[in-house]
Backbone as ProteinMPNN parsed JSONL, in Angstrom:
{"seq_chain_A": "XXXXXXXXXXXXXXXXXXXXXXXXXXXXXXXXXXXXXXXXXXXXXXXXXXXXXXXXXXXXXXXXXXXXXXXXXXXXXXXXXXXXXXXXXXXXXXXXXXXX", "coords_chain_A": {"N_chain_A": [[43.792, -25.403, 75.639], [43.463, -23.134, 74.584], [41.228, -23.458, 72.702], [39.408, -23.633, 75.253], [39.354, -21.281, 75.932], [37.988, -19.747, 73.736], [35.733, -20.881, 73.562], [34.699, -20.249, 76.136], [34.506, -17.553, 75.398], [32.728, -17.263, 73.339], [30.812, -18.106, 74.441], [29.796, -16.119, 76.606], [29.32, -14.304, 74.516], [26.775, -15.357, 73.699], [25.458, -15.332, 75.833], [24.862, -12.246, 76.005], [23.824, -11.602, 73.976], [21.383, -12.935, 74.369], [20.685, -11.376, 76.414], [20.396, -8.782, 75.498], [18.12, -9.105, 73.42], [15.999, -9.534, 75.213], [16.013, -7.42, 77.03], [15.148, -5.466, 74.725], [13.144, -6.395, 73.98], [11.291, -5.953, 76.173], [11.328, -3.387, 76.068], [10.259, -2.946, 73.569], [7.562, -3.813, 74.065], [6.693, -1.948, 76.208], [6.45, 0.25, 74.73], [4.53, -0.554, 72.979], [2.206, -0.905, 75.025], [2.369, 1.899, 76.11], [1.148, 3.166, 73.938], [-1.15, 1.753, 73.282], [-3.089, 2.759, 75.74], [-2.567, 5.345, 75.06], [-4.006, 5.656, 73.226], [-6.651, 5.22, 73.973], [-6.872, 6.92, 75.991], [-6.854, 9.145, 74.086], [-9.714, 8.693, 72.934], [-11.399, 8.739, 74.575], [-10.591, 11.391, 75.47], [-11.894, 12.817, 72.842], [-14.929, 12.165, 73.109], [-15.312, 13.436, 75.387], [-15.028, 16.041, 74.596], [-16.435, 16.211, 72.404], [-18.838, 16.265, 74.082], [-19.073, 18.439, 75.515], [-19.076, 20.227, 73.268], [-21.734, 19.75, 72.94], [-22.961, 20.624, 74.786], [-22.251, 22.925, 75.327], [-24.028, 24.129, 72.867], [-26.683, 23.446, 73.937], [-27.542, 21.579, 73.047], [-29.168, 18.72, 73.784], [-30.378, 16.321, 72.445], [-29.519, 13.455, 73.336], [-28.367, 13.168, 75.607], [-29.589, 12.508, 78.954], [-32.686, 13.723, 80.704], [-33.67, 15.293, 83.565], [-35.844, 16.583, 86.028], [-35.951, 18.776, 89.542], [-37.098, 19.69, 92.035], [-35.969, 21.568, 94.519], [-35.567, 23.484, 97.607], [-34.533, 26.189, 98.687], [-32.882, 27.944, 101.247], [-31.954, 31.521, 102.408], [-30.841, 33.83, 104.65], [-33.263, 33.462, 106.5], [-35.187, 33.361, 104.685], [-37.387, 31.461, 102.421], [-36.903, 29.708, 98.987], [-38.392, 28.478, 96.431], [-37.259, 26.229, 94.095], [-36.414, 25.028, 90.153], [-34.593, 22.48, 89.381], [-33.112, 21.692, 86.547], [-31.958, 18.784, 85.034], [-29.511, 17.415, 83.482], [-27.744, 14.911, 81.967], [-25.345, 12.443, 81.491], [-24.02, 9.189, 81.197], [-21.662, 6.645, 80.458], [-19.591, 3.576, 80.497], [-17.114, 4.778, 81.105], [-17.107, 7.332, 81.515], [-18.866, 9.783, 83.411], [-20.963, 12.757, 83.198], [-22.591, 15.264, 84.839], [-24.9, 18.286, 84.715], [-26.574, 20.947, 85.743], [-28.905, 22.808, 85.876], [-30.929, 26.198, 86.125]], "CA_chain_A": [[43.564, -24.233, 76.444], [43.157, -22.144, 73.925], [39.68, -23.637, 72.302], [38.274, -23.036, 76.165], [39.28, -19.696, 75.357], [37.301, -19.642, 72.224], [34.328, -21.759, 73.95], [33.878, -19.355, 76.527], [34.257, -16.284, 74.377], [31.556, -17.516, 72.68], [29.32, -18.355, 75.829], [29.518, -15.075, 76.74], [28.696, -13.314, 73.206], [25.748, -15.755, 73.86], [24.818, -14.267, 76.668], [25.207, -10.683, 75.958], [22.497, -11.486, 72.994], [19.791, -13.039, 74.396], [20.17, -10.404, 77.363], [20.066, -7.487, 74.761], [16.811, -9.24, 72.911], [15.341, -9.596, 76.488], [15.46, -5.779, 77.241], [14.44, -4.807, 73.889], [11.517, -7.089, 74.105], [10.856, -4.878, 77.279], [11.018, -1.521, 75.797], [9.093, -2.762, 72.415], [6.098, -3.899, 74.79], [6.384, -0.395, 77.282], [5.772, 1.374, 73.911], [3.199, -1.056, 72.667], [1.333, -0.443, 76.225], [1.565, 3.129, 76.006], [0.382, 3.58, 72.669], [-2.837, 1.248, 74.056], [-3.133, 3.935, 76.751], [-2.672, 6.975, 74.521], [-5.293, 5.555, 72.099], [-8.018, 5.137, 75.097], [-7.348, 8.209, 76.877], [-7.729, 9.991, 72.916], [-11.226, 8.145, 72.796], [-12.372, 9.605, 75.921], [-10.86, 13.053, 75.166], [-12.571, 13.409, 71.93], [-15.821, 12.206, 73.456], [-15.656, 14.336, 76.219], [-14.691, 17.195, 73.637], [-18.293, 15.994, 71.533], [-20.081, 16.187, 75.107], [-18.51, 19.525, 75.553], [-19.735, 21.045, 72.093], [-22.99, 19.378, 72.842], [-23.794, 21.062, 75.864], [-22.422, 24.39, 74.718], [-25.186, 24.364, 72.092], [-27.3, 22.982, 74.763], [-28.368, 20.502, 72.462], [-29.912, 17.819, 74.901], [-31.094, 15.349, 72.669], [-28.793, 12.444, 73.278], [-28.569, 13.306, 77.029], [-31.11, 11.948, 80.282], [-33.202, 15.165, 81.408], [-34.611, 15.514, 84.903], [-36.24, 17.878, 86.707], [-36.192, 18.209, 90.808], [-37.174, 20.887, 93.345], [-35.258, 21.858, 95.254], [-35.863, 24.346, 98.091], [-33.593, 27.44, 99.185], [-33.144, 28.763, 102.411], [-31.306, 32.463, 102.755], [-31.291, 34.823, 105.44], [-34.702, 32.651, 106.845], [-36.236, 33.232, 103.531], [-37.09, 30.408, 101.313], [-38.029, 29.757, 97.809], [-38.471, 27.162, 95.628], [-36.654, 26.205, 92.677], [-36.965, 23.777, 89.74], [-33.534, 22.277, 88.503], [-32.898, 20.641, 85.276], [-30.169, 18.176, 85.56], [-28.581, 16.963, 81.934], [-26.621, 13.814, 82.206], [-24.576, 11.33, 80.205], [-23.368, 8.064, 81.585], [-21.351, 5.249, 79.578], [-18.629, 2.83, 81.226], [-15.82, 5.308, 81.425], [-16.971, 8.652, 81.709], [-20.121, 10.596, 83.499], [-20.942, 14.221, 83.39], [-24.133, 15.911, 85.356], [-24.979, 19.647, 84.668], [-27.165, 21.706, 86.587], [-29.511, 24.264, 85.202], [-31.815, 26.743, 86.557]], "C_chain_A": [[42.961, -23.101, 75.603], [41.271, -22.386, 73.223], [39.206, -23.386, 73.75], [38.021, -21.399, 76.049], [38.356, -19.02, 74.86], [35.609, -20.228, 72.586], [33.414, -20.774, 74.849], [33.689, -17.641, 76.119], [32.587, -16.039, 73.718], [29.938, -17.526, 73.148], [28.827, -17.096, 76.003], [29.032, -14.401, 75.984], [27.719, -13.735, 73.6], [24.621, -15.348, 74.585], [23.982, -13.075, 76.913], [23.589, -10.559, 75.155], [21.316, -12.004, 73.522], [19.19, -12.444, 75.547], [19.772, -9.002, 76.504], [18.86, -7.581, 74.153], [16.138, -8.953, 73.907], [14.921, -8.557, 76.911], [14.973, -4.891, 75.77], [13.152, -5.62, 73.53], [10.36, -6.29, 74.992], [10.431, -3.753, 76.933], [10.293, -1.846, 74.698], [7.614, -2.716, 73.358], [6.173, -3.233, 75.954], [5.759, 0.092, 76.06], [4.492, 0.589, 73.611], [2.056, -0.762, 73.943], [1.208, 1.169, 76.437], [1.001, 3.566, 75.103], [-0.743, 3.099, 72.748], [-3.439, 2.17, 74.752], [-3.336, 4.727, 75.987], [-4.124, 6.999, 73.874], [-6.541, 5.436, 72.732], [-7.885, 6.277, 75.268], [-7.576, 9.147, 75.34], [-8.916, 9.967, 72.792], [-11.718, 9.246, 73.5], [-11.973, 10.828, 75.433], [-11.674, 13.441, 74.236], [-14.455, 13.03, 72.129], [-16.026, 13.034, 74.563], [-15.484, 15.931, 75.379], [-16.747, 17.093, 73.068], [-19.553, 16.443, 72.628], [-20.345, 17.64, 75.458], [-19.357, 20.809, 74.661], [-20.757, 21.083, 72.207], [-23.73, 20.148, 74.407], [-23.384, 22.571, 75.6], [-23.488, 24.979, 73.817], [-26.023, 23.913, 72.834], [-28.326, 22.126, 73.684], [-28.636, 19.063, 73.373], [-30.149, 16.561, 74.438], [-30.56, 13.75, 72.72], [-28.19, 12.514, 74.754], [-29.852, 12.664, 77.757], [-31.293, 13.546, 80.469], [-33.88, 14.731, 82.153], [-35.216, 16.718, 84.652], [-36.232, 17.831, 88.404], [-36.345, 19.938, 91.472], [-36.429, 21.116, 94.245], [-35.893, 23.412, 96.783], [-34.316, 24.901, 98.878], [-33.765, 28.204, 100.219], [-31.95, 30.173, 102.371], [-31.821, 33.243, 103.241], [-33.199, 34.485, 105.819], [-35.356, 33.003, 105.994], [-36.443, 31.625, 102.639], [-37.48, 30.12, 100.409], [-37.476, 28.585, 97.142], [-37.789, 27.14, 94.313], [-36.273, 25.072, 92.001], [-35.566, 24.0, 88.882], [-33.949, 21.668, 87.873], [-31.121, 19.831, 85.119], [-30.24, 17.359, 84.056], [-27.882, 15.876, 82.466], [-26.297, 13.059, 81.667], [-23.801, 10.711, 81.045], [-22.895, 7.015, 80.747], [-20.528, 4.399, 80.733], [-17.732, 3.746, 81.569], [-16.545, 6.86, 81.702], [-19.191, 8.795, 82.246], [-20.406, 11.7, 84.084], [-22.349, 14.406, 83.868], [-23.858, 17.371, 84.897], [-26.267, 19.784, 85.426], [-27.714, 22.934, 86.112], [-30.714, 25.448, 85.92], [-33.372, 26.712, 85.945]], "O_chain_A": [[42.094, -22.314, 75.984], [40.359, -21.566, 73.328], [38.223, -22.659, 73.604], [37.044, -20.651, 76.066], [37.895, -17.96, 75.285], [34.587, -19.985, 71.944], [32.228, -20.469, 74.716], [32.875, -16.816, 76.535], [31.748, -15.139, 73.667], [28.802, -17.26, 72.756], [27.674, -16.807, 75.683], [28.161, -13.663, 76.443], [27.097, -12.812, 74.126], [23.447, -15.109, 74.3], [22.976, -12.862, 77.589], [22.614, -9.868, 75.45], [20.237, -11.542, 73.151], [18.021, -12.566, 75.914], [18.881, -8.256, 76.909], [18.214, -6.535, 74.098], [15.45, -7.952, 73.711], [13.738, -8.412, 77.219], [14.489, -3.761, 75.845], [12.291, -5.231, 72.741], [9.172, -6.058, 74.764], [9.422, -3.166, 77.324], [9.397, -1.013, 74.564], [6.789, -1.803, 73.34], [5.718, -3.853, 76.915], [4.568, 0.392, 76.148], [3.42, 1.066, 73.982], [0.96, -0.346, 73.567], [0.17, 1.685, 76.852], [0.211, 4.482, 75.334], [-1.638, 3.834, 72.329], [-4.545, 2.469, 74.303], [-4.51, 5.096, 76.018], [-5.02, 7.842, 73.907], [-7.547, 5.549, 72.032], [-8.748, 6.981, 74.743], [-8.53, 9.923, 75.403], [-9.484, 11.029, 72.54], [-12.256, 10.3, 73.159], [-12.863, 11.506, 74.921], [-12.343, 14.432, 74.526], [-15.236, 13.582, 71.355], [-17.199, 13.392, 74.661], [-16.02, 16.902, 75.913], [-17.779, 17.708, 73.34], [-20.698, 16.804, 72.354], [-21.474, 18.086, 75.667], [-19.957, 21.812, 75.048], [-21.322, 22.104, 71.816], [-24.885, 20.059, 74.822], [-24.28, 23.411, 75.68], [-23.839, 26.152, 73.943], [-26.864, 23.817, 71.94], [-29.556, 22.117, 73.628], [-27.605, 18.392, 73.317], [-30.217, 15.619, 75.226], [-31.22, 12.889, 72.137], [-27.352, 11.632, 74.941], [-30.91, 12.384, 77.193], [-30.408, 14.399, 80.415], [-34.719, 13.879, 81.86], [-35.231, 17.527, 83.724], [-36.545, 16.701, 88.781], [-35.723, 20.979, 91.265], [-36.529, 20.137, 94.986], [-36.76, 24.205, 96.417], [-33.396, 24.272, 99.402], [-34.638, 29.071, 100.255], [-30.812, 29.713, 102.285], [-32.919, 33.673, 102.888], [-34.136, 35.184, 105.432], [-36.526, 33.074, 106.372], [-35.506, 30.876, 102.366], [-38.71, 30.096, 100.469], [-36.427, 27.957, 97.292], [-37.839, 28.102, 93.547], [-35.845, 24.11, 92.639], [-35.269, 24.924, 88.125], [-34.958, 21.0, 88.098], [-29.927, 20.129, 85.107], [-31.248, 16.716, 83.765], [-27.394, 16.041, 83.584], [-27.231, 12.669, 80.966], [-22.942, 11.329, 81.676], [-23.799, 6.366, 80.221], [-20.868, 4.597, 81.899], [-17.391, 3.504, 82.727], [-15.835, 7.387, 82.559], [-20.215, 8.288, 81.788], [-20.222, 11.851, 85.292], [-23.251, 13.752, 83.344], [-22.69, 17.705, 84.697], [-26.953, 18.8, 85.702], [-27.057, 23.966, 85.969], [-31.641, 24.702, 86.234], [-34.267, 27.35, 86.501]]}, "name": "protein", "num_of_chains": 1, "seq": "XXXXXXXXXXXXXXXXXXXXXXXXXXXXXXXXXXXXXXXXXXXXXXXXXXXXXXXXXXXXXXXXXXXXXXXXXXXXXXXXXXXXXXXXXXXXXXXXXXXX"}
């Protein structure tokens, strides 16, 4: 009687451990997945930061440049006007600007 005692004592410790590996398997690979995450969305911030600087200096040359007409109607007047549109497209991110 007593070794079942001892048998299932044991079962149970058994248990206990390869349920406690099981959830810390869990929470190692949550952090490993957000630290994947953090390290993408840094990418993009510091390229959208670079795109940022780069259009504050209106440095252009690593941008697409248009041009398009546009026409303006106010108060039944209308006049013409020639945008310049800036733009940067990759896979994840794309910004237009709009210039006079």
């Amino acid at each position: 009687m007593e070794k079942q005692k001892n048998y299932l004592k044991n079962s149970f410790t058994l248990i206990e451990t390869i349920f406690a590996i099981f959830l810390l398997l869990i929470v190692i690979m949550g952090f490993k997945s957000f630290e994947e995450k953090d390290a993408f969305s840094s990418k993009i911030y510091m390229k959208l930061n670079d795109i940022e600087n780069l259009f504050t200096v209106k440095n252009y040359s690593s941008f697409q440049t248009n041009s398009k007409n546009i026409e303006i109607v106010k108060d039944d007047k209308s006049s013409f006007e020639t945008l310049k549109i800036v733009s940067y497209e990759d896979e994840n991110i794309r910004v237009f600007k709009y210039e006079k």
